[in-house]
């Protein structure tokens, strides 16, 4: 529906895209140069850090006669979004959203796709420059892959950056059930600065009604489960970083309908790439929020100099809630005194909910519906008072983390704040000093 809000939001997204056109033209020229040169199959890259996939996985790779060989099995399975919320999804190698192919510019890749679905499928390599017959659009560039068959995609990687892959057969259904992933291609030369920690995050949105066992891929607007790498907050693994390290976050969005403004607390960062195209240093924007449109990727980079537990999340407020927060009437400000007791004469056990907002509803002790999770309550360093859910995560920056802890992306626990650095009740002396009258 064309509402004023949708019009304004689409205009903002168009403005953000227009601001990058110069950088995109420069990247396009680079891609054209790549197409003009011969492939250097089996290229040995400069040193790079392997990408880290919080709560996700990477496709296994074998080197066969100078080519990198991957095998993607497309199948149905039970996926856990959070303890207590499990749904029957479709995915690559038993992973929804958070599966990553990692390679190097110049590689020759052979990617086998085995279809174990009850329906035909195909796989599209989103953003990659390749021969038309390898593009993976069912019925246009290839026949669909029938159930029970294994097909081969083979091509040279002539670019680098953050790209994606997804089904391109009955895309509403198959992407909506989870058939998406990220394709990370490291540069073959020293064309961009090194990073110490390189994270991949795929955004997605789902409609899973409480008690349902399958997502509803026909939903067009009212999504109630918002995920990063297939997990709702607080069940996404933290991004663990040692103070002083250079960090890159690769963020892809294959949601059905919604753009996502991803906000990082505690830092300014540079947007360094869009859709896999590196932005020239002089044109990189310093931001605290990056808008990731549907079908787009963004790379952001920063130096981790500020220790602590820092939230990052979509700034669409309903996108940081889980299932039960999307279908309530507006009860804010309602005075329930006397009303509840009268209502209980007709409805035993009745309790007015949401009169003071959604933040305390999890504490009411009411049992959750089957196959659902709390709206916005999670545990943090100060108890079960983190009012976040859905599309959110935590960046944990610490001093002195060992290489072993970093290699495992091991959760260091909650940050221990130095004395006197945590907000608390204002003393009478503080209020008098600063002229604060309650």
mmCIF file of C-alpha atoms in Angstrom, residues 9-389:
data_model
loop_
_atom_site.group_PDB
_atom_site.id
_atom_site.type_symbol
_atom_site.label_atom_id
_atom_site.label_comp_id
_atom_site.label_asym_id
_atom_site.label_seq_id
_atom_site.Cartn_x
_atom_site.Cartn_y
_atom_site.Cartn_z
ATOM 1 C CA UNK A 9 11.144 5.824 3.404
ATOM 2 C CA UNK A 10 11.587 4.796 -0.232
ATOM 3 C CA UNK A 11 12.734 8.335 -0.989
ATOM 4 C CA UNK A 12 15.353 8.141 1.746
ATOM 5 C CA UNK A 13 16.607 4.818 0.409
ATOM 6 C CA UNK A 14 16.818 6.277 -3.103
ATOM 7 C CA UNK A 15 18.770 9.256 -1.774
ATOM 8 C CA UNK A 16 21.234 6.988 -0.006
ATOM 9 C CA UNK A 17 21.743 4.977 -3.181
ATOM 10 C CA UNK A 18 22.205 8.120 -5.286
ATOM 11 C CA UNK A 19 24.957 9.326 -2.975
ATOM 12 C CA UNK A 20 27.010 6.270 -3.913
ATOM 13 C CA UNK A 21 26.732 6.467 -7.674
ATOM 14 C CA UNK A 22 30.219 7.909 -8.147
ATOM 15 C CA UNK A 23 31.757 5.074 -6.147
ATOM 16 C CA UNK A 24 29.676 2.515 -7.990
ATOM 17 C CA UNK A 25 30.793 3.886 -11.353
ATOM 18 C CA UNK A 26 34.411 3.567 -10.219
ATOM 19 C CA UNK A 27 33.789 -0.024 -9.126
ATOM 20 C CA UNK A 28 32.055 -0.810 -12.415
ATOM 21 C CA UNK A 29 35.129 0.396 -14.294
ATOM 22 C CA UNK A 30 37.206 -1.963 -12.120
ATOM 23 C CA UNK A 31 34.915 -4.895 -12.953
ATOM 24 C CA UNK A 32 35.176 -4.127 -16.672
ATOM 25 C CA UNK A 33 38.953 -4.238 -16.350
ATOM 26 C CA UNK A 34 38.643 -7.613 -14.594
ATOM 27 C CA UNK A 35 36.517 -8.983 -17.442
ATOM 28 C CA UNK A 36 39.135 -7.966 -19.983
ATOM 29 C CA UNK A 37 41.908 -9.968 -18.335
ATOM 30 C CA UNK A 38 42.318 -13.727 -18.338
ATOM 31 C CA UNK A 39 41.293 -15.672 -15.255
ATOM 32 C CA UNK A 40 44.105 -16.688 -12.941
ATOM 33 C CA UNK A 41 42.441 -19.905 -11.759
ATOM 34 C CA UNK A 42 43.639 -21.238 -8.431
ATOM 35 C CA UNK A 43 45.055 -17.849 -7.460
ATOM 36 C CA UNK A 44 47.040 -17.685 -4.245
ATOM 37 C CA UNK A 45 45.810 -14.606 -2.340
ATOM 38 C CA UNK A 46 47.693 -12.164 -0.257
ATOM 39 C CA UNK A 47 47.166 -12.828 3.449
ATOM 40 C CA UNK A 48 43.587 -12.314 4.553
ATOM 41 C CA UNK A 49 41.566 -13.179 7.620
ATOM 42 C CA UNK A 50 39.005 -15.943 7.128
ATOM 43 C CA UNK A 51 35.475 -14.673 7.533
ATOM 44 C CA UNK A 52 33.679 -15.425 10.817
ATOM 45 C CA UNK A 53 30.003 -16.447 10.662
ATOM 46 C CA UNK A 54 28.345 -15.989 14.090
ATOM 47 C CA UNK A 55 25.862 -18.832 14.685
ATOM 48 C CA UNK A 56 26.381 -19.855 11.055
ATOM 49 C CA UNK A 57 28.658 -22.044 8.970
ATOM 50 C CA UNK A 58 30.895 -22.058 5.914
ATOM 51 C CA UNK A 59 30.578 -24.382 2.941
ATOM 52 C CA UNK A 60 33.330 -27.032 2.993
ATOM 53 C CA UNK A 61 35.862 -26.615 0.172
ATOM 54 C CA UNK A 62 38.250 -29.003 -1.573
ATOM 55 C CA UNK A 63 40.962 -28.102 -4.052
ATOM 56 C CA UNK A 64 40.756 -30.347 -7.135
ATOM 57 C CA UNK A 65 43.208 -29.744 -9.983
ATOM 58 C CA UNK A 66 43.460 -26.033 -9.183
ATOM 59 C CA UNK A 67 39.725 -25.451 -8.812
ATOM 60 C CA UNK A 68 37.840 -24.894 -5.572
ATOM 61 C CA UNK A 69 34.998 -27.382 -5.226
ATOM 62 C CA UNK A 70 31.911 -26.831 -3.046
ATOM 63 C CA UNK A 71 28.796 -28.937 -2.537
ATOM 64 C CA UNK A 72 25.481 -27.369 -1.519
ATOM 65 C CA UNK A 73 22.668 -29.696 -0.490
ATOM 66 C CA UNK A 74 19.249 -28.049 -0.668
ATOM 67 C CA UNK A 75 16.826 -29.702 1.711
ATOM 68 C CA UNK A 76 14.095 -29.354 4.318
ATOM 69 C CA UNK A 77 14.908 -29.584 8.033
ATOM 70 C CA UNK A 78 13.951 -28.269 11.462
ATOM 71 C CA UNK A 79 15.717 -24.995 12.218
ATOM 72 C CA UNK A 80 16.035 -23.519 15.714
ATOM 73 C CA UNK A 81 15.622 -19.732 15.726
ATOM 74 C CA UNK A 82 15.818 -19.718 19.522
ATOM 75 C CA UNK A 83 15.224 -22.262 22.275
ATOM 76 C CA UNK A 84 11.496 -22.853 22.118
ATOM 77 C CA UNK A 85 11.068 -21.628 18.546
ATOM 78 C CA UNK A 86 11.669 -24.301 15.901
ATOM 79 C CA UNK A 87 10.257 -24.322 12.377
ATOM 80 C CA UNK A 88 10.452 -26.519 9.291
ATOM 81 C CA UNK A 89 12.614 -24.553 6.844
ATOM 82 C CA UNK A 90 14.484 -24.986 3.579
ATOM 83 C CA UNK A 91 18.197 -24.250 3.467
ATOM 84 C CA UNK A 92 21.672 -24.924 2.125
ATOM 85 C CA UNK A 93 23.604 -27.630 3.999
ATOM 86 C CA UNK A 94 21.037 -27.566 6.833
ATOM 87 C CA UNK A 95 21.533 -23.860 7.474
ATOM 88 C CA UNK A 96 19.129 -20.984 6.824
ATOM 89 C CA UNK A 97 20.619 -17.582 5.957
ATOM 90 C CA UNK A 98 23.900 -18.082 7.810
ATOM 91 C CA UNK A 99 25.767 -20.237 5.270
ATOM 92 C CA UNK A 100 28.808 -18.722 3.555
ATOM 93 C CA UNK A 101 30.907 -19.643 0.531
ATOM 94 C CA UNK A 102 34.399 -18.180 0.903
ATOM 95 C CA UNK A 103 36.835 -17.895 -1.994
ATOM 96 C CA UNK A 104 39.433 -15.608 -3.586
ATOM 97 C CA UNK A 105 39.292 -13.374 -6.631
ATOM 98 C CA UNK A 106 40.656 -15.279 -9.625
ATOM 99 C CA UNK A 107 39.603 -18.697 -8.341
ATOM 100 C CA UNK A 108 37.949 -21.218 -10.594
ATOM 101 C CA UNK A 109 34.976 -22.553 -8.604
ATOM 102 C CA UNK A 110 32.871 -25.653 -9.159
ATOM 103 C CA UNK A 111 29.718 -25.621 -7.078
ATOM 104 C CA UNK A 112 27.544 -28.740 -6.999
ATOM 105 C CA UNK A 113 23.900 -28.267 -5.974
ATOM 106 C CA UNK A 114 21.958 -31.343 -4.875
ATOM 107 C CA UNK A 115 18.192 -30.885 -4.730
ATOM 108 C CA UNK A 116 16.531 -32.860 -1.920
ATOM 109 C CA UNK A 117 13.412 -30.688 -1.887
ATOM 110 C CA UNK A 118 9.995 -31.908 -3.030
ATOM 111 C CA UNK A 119 10.066 -29.120 -5.660
ATOM 112 C CA UNK A 120 12.414 -27.993 -8.450
ATOM 113 C CA UNK A 121 14.971 -25.297 -7.605
ATOM 114 C CA UNK A 122 17.939 -23.331 -8.947
ATOM 115 C CA UNK A 123 20.691 -21.240 -7.384
ATOM 116 C CA UNK A 124 21.489 -17.664 -8.401
ATOM 117 C CA UNK A 125 24.876 -16.076 -7.610
ATOM 118 C CA UNK A 126 23.691 -12.596 -6.649
ATOM 119 C CA UNK A 127 26.023 -9.845 -7.848
ATOM 120 C CA UNK A 128 28.588 -12.090 -9.528
ATOM 121 C CA UNK A 129 29.859 -11.371 -13.039
ATOM 122 C CA UNK A 130 29.757 -14.741 -14.831
ATOM 123 C CA UNK A 131 28.610 -16.500 -18.019
ATOM 124 C CA UNK A 132 24.881 -16.198 -18.635
ATOM 125 C CA UNK A 133 24.286 -19.943 -18.461
ATOM 126 C CA UNK A 134 25.658 -20.021 -14.901
ATOM 127 C CA UNK A 135 23.433 -17.229 -13.535
ATOM 128 C CA UNK A 136 20.917 -19.658 -12.063
ATOM 129 C CA UNK A 137 17.563 -18.173 -13.113
ATOM 130 C CA UNK A 138 15.164 -21.072 -13.545
ATOM 131 C CA UNK A 139 13.589 -21.159 -17.002
ATOM 132 C CA UNK A 140 15.621 -18.214 -18.324
ATOM 133 C CA UNK A 141 19.296 -19.181 -18.061
ATOM 134 C CA UNK A 142 18.830 -22.880 -17.224
ATOM 135 C CA UNK A 143 16.129 -25.493 -16.700
ATOM 136 C CA UNK A 144 15.093 -25.964 -13.072
ATOM 137 C CA UNK A 145 16.955 -28.608 -11.080
ATOM 138 C CA UNK A 146 14.517 -31.510 -10.559
ATOM 139 C CA UNK A 147 14.138 -33.128 -7.121
ATOM 140 C CA UNK A 148 16.740 -35.813 -6.528
ATOM 141 C CA UNK A 149 19.319 -34.478 -9.018
ATOM 142 C CA UNK A 150 22.758 -32.860 -8.613
ATOM 143 C CA UNK A 151 23.760 -30.075 -11.003
ATOM 144 C CA UNK A 152 27.041 -28.241 -11.493
ATOM 145 C CA UNK A 153 27.813 -24.516 -11.685
ATOM 146 C CA UNK A 154 31.360 -23.693 -12.810
ATOM 147 C CA UNK A 155 32.870 -20.241 -13.378
ATOM 148 C CA UNK A 156 35.803 -17.946 -12.632
ATOM 149 C CA UNK A 157 35.608 -15.317 -9.906
ATOM 150 C CA UNK A 158 36.478 -12.064 -11.657
ATOM 151 C CA UNK A 159 35.701 -9.678 -8.789
ATOM 152 C CA UNK A 160 35.890 -9.504 -5.023
ATOM 153 C CA UNK A 161 33.679 -8.308 -2.204
ATOM 154 C CA UNK A 162 30.549 -9.284 -0.304
ATOM 155 C CA UNK A 163 27.954 -11.021 -2.479
ATOM 156 C CA UNK A 164 25.086 -13.455 -1.937
ATOM 157 C CA UNK A 165 23.392 -16.543 -3.341
ATOM 158 C CA UNK A 166 19.792 -17.704 -3.203
ATOM 159 C CA UNK A 167 17.161 -19.766 -4.932
ATOM 160 C CA UNK A 168 15.807 -18.290 -8.165
ATOM 161 C CA UNK A 169 12.917 -20.699 -8.640
ATOM 162 C CA UNK A 170 9.610 -19.771 -6.991
ATOM 163 C CA UNK A 171 11.677 -17.204 -5.121
ATOM 164 C CA UNK A 172 8.878 -15.971 -2.854
ATOM 165 C CA UNK A 173 8.482 -19.458 -1.421
ATOM 166 C CA UNK A 174 12.047 -20.711 -1.511
ATOM 167 C CA UNK A 175 13.814 -17.585 -0.245
ATOM 168 C CA UNK A 176 10.980 -17.105 2.222
ATOM 169 C CA UNK A 177 11.662 -20.564 3.654
ATOM 170 C CA UNK A 178 15.391 -19.848 4.043
ATOM 171 C CA UNK A 179 17.280 -20.577 0.809
ATOM 172 C CA UNK A 180 19.759 -17.695 1.067
ATOM 173 C CA UNK A 181 23.477 -17.415 1.784
ATOM 174 C CA UNK A 182 26.495 -15.137 1.468
ATOM 175 C CA UNK A 183 29.373 -15.372 -1.037
ATOM 176 C CA UNK A 184 32.558 -13.719 0.270
ATOM 177 C CA UNK A 185 35.347 -13.196 -2.269
ATOM 178 C CA UNK A 186 38.659 -11.945 -0.914
ATOM 179 C CA UNK A 187 40.814 -9.711 -3.156
ATOM 180 C CA UNK A 188 43.757 -11.280 -4.946
ATOM 181 C CA UNK A 189 45.978 -8.249 -4.392
ATOM 182 C CA UNK A 190 46.562 -5.561 -1.775
ATOM 183 C CA UNK A 191 43.826 -3.326 -3.132
ATOM 184 C CA UNK A 192 42.151 -2.732 0.220
ATOM 185 C CA UNK A 193 43.325 -2.434 3.848
ATOM 186 C CA UNK A 194 43.620 -5.557 5.970
ATOM 187 C CA UNK A 195 41.234 -6.217 8.831
ATOM 188 C CA UNK A 196 41.763 -8.356 11.929
ATOM 189 C CA UNK A 197 38.170 -9.532 12.434
ATOM 190 C CA UNK A 198 35.860 -10.118 9.466
ATOM 191 C CA UNK A 199 32.223 -10.964 10.307
ATOM 192 C CA UNK A 200 29.384 -12.014 7.971
ATOM 193 C CA UNK A 201 25.742 -11.315 8.872
ATOM 194 C CA UNK A 202 22.681 -12.142 6.748
ATOM 195 C CA UNK A 203 19.387 -10.397 7.542
ATOM 196 C CA UNK A 204 16.021 -12.053 7.051
ATOM 197 C CA UNK A 205 12.383 -11.765 8.088
ATOM 198 C CA UNK A 206 9.760 -14.430 8.676
ATOM 199 C CA UNK A 207 6.116 -14.907 9.572
ATOM 200 C CA UNK A 208 5.811 -17.722 12.127
ATOM 201 C CA UNK A 209 2.610 -17.590 14.136
ATOM 202 C CA UNK A 210 2.760 -18.886 17.704
ATOM 203 C CA UNK A 211 2.192 -22.635 17.572
ATOM 204 C CA UNK A 212 2.926 -22.901 13.848
ATOM 205 C CA UNK A 213 5.580 -25.328 12.664
ATOM 206 C CA UNK A 214 6.361 -23.716 9.310
ATOM 207 C CA UNK A 215 7.107 -20.140 8.254
ATOM 208 C CA UNK A 216 4.488 -18.552 6.023
ATOM 209 C CA UNK A 217 6.298 -17.444 2.824
ATOM 210 C CA UNK A 218 3.109 -15.822 1.488
ATOM 211 C CA UNK A 219 3.305 -13.010 4.050
ATOM 212 C CA UNK A 220 3.830 -9.601 2.458
ATOM 213 C CA UNK A 221 3.987 -7.104 5.327
ATOM 214 C CA UNK A 222 3.478 -8.358 8.887
ATOM 215 C CA UNK A 223 6.684 -10.237 9.680
ATOM 216 C CA UNK A 224 7.079 -11.240 13.312
ATOM 217 C CA UNK A 225 10.435 -13.058 13.448
ATOM 218 C CA UNK A 226 13.450 -10.944 12.425
ATOM 219 C CA UNK A 227 16.838 -12.642 12.307
ATOM 220 C CA UNK A 228 20.562 -12.305 11.786
ATOM 221 C CA UNK A 229 22.129 -15.525 10.489
ATOM 222 C CA UNK A 230 18.868 -17.286 11.271
ATOM 223 C CA UNK A 231 18.809 -16.360 14.987
ATOM 224 C CA UNK A 232 16.748 -13.942 17.050
ATOM 225 C CA UNK A 233 18.307 -11.919 19.856
ATOM 226 C CA UNK A 234 19.840 -12.919 22.242
ATOM 227 C CA UNK A 235 20.730 -16.204 20.540
ATOM 228 C CA UNK A 236 23.080 -14.847 17.858
ATOM 229 C CA UNK A 237 26.673 -15.597 18.874
ATOM 230 C CA UNK A 238 28.466 -12.406 19.975
ATOM 231 C CA UNK A 239 31.049 -10.704 17.789
ATOM 232 C CA UNK A 240 34.190 -11.048 19.916
ATOM 233 C CA UNK A 241 37.010 -8.563 19.317
ATOM 234 C CA UNK A 242 40.252 -7.610 21.043
ATOM 235 C CA UNK A 243 40.725 -3.917 21.742
ATOM 236 C CA UNK A 244 42.660 -2.208 18.947
ATOM 237 C CA UNK A 245 41.712 -4.639 16.201
ATOM 238 C CA UNK A 246 40.382 -3.489 12.846
ATOM 239 C CA UNK A 247 36.876 -4.900 12.321
ATOM 240 C CA UNK A 248 34.777 -5.427 9.220
ATOM 241 C CA UNK A 249 31.077 -6.336 9.334
ATOM 242 C CA UNK A 250 29.649 -7.661 6.055
ATOM 243 C CA UNK A 251 25.862 -7.278 6.140
ATOM 244 C CA UNK A 252 23.553 -8.755 3.510
ATOM 245 C CA UNK A 253 19.783 -8.398 3.270
ATOM 246 C CA UNK A 254 17.644 -10.995 1.533
ATOM 247 C CA UNK A 255 14.482 -10.178 3.470
ATOM 248 C CA UNK A 256 11.246 -10.418 1.534
ATOM 249 C CA UNK A 257 10.118 -6.796 1.763
ATOM 250 C CA UNK A 258 11.950 -4.632 4.318
ATOM 251 C CA UNK A 259 15.089 -2.540 4.240
ATOM 252 C CA UNK A 260 17.000 -2.547 7.529
ATOM 253 C CA UNK A 261 18.865 0.429 9.061
ATOM 254 C CA UNK A 262 21.547 -1.321 11.122
ATOM 255 C CA UNK A 263 22.805 0.810 14.003
ATOM 256 C CA UNK A 264 26.006 0.084 15.957
ATOM 257 C CA UNK A 265 26.329 1.475 19.478
ATOM 258 C CA UNK A 266 29.579 2.951 20.806
ATOM 259 C CA UNK A 267 31.267 3.527 17.452
ATOM 260 C CA UNK A 268 31.453 5.541 14.308
ATOM 261 C CA UNK A 269 32.301 3.439 11.281
ATOM 262 C CA UNK A 270 33.033 3.915 7.600
ATOM 263 C CA UNK A 271 30.831 2.396 4.908
ATOM 264 C CA UNK A 272 33.566 0.836 2.807
ATOM 265 C CA UNK A 273 31.639 -1.189 0.214
ATOM 266 C CA UNK A 274 28.176 -1.484 -1.297
ATOM 267 C CA UNK A 275 27.034 -4.605 -3.157
ATOM 268 C CA UNK A 276 30.582 -5.924 -3.156
ATOM 269 C CA UNK A 277 31.997 -2.768 -4.774
ATOM 270 C CA UNK A 278 34.728 -1.084 -2.741
ATOM 271 C CA UNK A 279 34.104 2.643 -2.214
ATOM 272 C CA UNK A 280 37.174 4.839 -2.822
ATOM 273 C CA UNK A 281 38.591 6.000 0.524
ATOM 274 C CA UNK A 282 37.873 9.672 -0.149
ATOM 275 C CA UNK A 283 34.182 8.891 -0.751
ATOM 276 C CA UNK A 284 33.566 6.617 2.231
ATOM 277 C CA UNK A 285 30.978 8.001 4.625
ATOM 278 C CA UNK A 286 31.412 8.031 8.384
ATOM 279 C CA UNK A 287 28.191 6.806 9.969
ATOM 280 C CA UNK A 288 26.633 5.155 13.018
ATOM 281 C CA UNK A 289 23.779 3.556 11.037
ATOM 282 C CA UNK A 290 23.888 1.922 7.615
ATOM 283 C CA UNK A 291 20.760 1.287 5.546
ATOM 284 C CA UNK A 292 20.848 -2.183 3.967
ATOM 285 C CA UNK A 293 18.229 -2.428 1.248
ATOM 286 C CA UNK A 294 16.541 -5.627 0.104
ATOM 287 C CA UNK A 295 18.946 -7.452 -2.212
ATOM 288 C CA UNK A 296 21.917 -5.332 -1.091
ATOM 289 C CA UNK A 297 25.097 -5.777 0.912
ATOM 290 C CA UNK A 298 27.043 -3.255 2.941
ATOM 291 C CA UNK A 299 30.552 -3.488 4.406
ATOM 292 C CA UNK A 300 31.370 -1.332 7.407
ATOM 293 C CA UNK A 301 34.770 -0.999 9.097
ATOM 294 C CA UNK A 302 36.058 0.507 12.331
ATOM 295 C CA UNK A 303 38.877 0.271 14.872
ATOM 296 C CA UNK A 304 37.738 -1.416 18.084
ATOM 297 C CA UNK A 305 39.083 1.102 20.600
ATOM 298 C CA UNK A 306 36.031 1.339 22.874
ATOM 299 C CA UNK A 307 35.765 -1.642 25.246
ATOM 300 C CA UNK A 308 32.423 -2.974 26.445
ATOM 301 C CA UNK A 309 29.320 -4.827 25.289
ATOM 302 C CA UNK A 310 27.878 -2.847 22.382
ATOM 303 C CA UNK A 311 24.493 -3.553 20.857
ATOM 304 C CA UNK A 312 23.913 -3.518 17.111
ATOM 305 C CA UNK A 313 20.429 -3.844 15.708
ATOM 306 C CA UNK A 314 17.885 -2.837 13.114
ATOM 307 C CA UNK A 315 16.453 0.546 14.101
ATOM 308 C CA UNK A 316 12.957 -0.328 12.898
ATOM 309 C CA UNK A 317 11.433 -0.640 16.361
ATOM 310 C CA UNK A 318 9.167 -3.579 15.513
ATOM 311 C CA UNK A 319 12.180 -5.403 14.107
ATOM 312 C CA UNK A 320 13.717 -5.747 17.591
ATOM 313 C CA UNK A 321 10.689 -7.605 18.951
ATOM 314 C CA UNK A 322 9.716 -11.236 18.666
ATOM 315 C CA UNK A 323 6.421 -12.914 17.809
ATOM 316 C CA UNK A 324 4.108 -11.837 20.587
ATOM 317 C CA UNK A 325 4.649 -8.104 20.140
ATOM 318 C CA UNK A 326 2.972 -7.683 16.783
ATOM 319 C CA UNK A 327 -0.752 -8.234 17.339
ATOM 320 C CA UNK A 328 -1.713 -6.409 20.524
ATOM 321 C CA UNK A 329 -4.235 -3.580 20.771
ATOM 322 C CA UNK A 330 -2.834 -0.283 22.010
ATOM 323 C CA UNK A 331 -3.355 -0.309 25.801
ATOM 324 C CA UNK A 332 -0.741 2.350 26.666
ATOM 325 C CA UNK A 333 -2.084 4.586 29.460
ATOM 326 C CA UNK A 334 -5.157 2.473 30.205
ATOM 327 C CA UNK A 335 -6.070 2.542 33.919
ATOM 328 C CA UNK A 336 -6.941 -1.055 34.746
ATOM 329 C CA UNK A 337 -7.803 -0.410 38.409
ATOM 330 C CA UNK A 338 -11.138 -2.030 39.107
ATOM 331 C CA UNK A 339 -11.529 -3.148 35.515
ATOM 332 C CA UNK A 340 -9.586 -6.404 35.872
ATOM 333 C CA UNK A 341 -11.622 -7.564 38.881
ATOM 334 C CA UNK A 342 -14.881 -6.890 37.062
ATOM 335 C CA UNK A 343 -13.623 -8.626 33.918
ATOM 336 C CA UNK A 344 -12.605 -11.711 35.904
ATOM 337 C CA UNK A 345 -16.233 -12.328 36.834
ATOM 338 C CA UNK A 346 -16.740 -13.125 33.152
ATOM 339 C CA UNK A 347 -13.222 -14.228 32.210
ATOM 340 C CA UNK A 348 -11.458 -15.956 35.120
ATOM 341 C CA UNK A 349 -7.762 -15.113 35.203
ATOM 342 C CA UNK A 350 -8.139 -12.035 32.989
ATOM 343 C CA UNK A 351 -5.238 -9.546 33.188
ATOM 344 C CA UNK A 352 -4.836 -6.298 31.243
ATOM 345 C CA UNK A 353 -1.506 -6.339 29.416
ATOM 346 C CA UNK A 354 0.560 -3.604 27.829
ATOM 347 C CA UNK A 355 -0.776 -0.597 29.766
ATOM 348 C CA UNK A 356 2.783 0.413 30.637
ATOM 349 C CA UNK A 357 4.379 -0.851 27.437
ATOM 350 C CA UNK A 358 5.704 -4.252 26.454
ATOM 351 C CA UNK A 359 8.903 -4.245 28.523
ATOM 352 C CA UNK A 360 7.482 -5.890 31.654
ATOM 353 C CA UNK A 361 5.065 -8.353 30.107
ATOM 354 C CA UNK A 362 7.571 -11.213 30.177
ATOM 355 C CA UNK A 363 7.763 -10.860 33.977
ATOM 356 C CA UNK A 364 4.058 -11.588 34.471
ATOM 357 C CA UNK A 365 4.743 -15.308 34.727
ATOM 358 C CA UNK A 366 2.216 -16.273 32.093
ATOM 359 C CA UNK A 367 3.040 -19.429 30.105
ATOM 360 C CA UNK A 368 4.110 -18.825 26.515
ATOM 361 C CA UNK A 369 2.123 -20.272 23.616
ATOM 362 C CA UNK A 370 3.573 -23.371 22.044
ATOM 363 C CA UNK A 371 6.555 -22.809 19.734
ATOM 364 C CA UNK A 372 7.100 -19.142 20.575
ATOM 365 C CA UNK A 373 9.614 -16.939 22.374
ATOM 366 C CA UNK A 374 9.287 -13.891 24.663
ATOM 367 C CA UNK A 375 8.773 -10.558 22.956
ATOM 368 C CA UNK A 376 11.724 -8.476 24.102
ATOM 369 C CA UNK A 377 13.218 -9.741 27.377
ATOM 370 C CA UNK A 378 16.764 -11.067 27.458
ATOM 371 C CA UNK A 379 19.532 -11.452 29.996
ATOM 372 C CA UNK A 380 22.415 -8.992 30.104
ATOM 373 C CA UNK A 381 25.069 -7.855 32.516
ATOM 374 C CA UNK A 382 22.408 -6.310 34.752
ATOM 375 C CA UNK A 383 19.831 -9.091 34.846
ATOM 376 C CA UNK A 384 16.940 -10.006 32.576
ATOM 377 C CA UNK A 385 16.248 -6.439 31.560
ATOM 378 C CA UNK A 386 17.569 -6.210 27.990
ATOM 379 C CA UNK A 387 14.541 -4.955 26.074
ATOM 380 C CA UNK A 388 15.606 -6.310 22.706
ATOM 381 C CA UNK A 389 14.593 -9.204 20.522
#
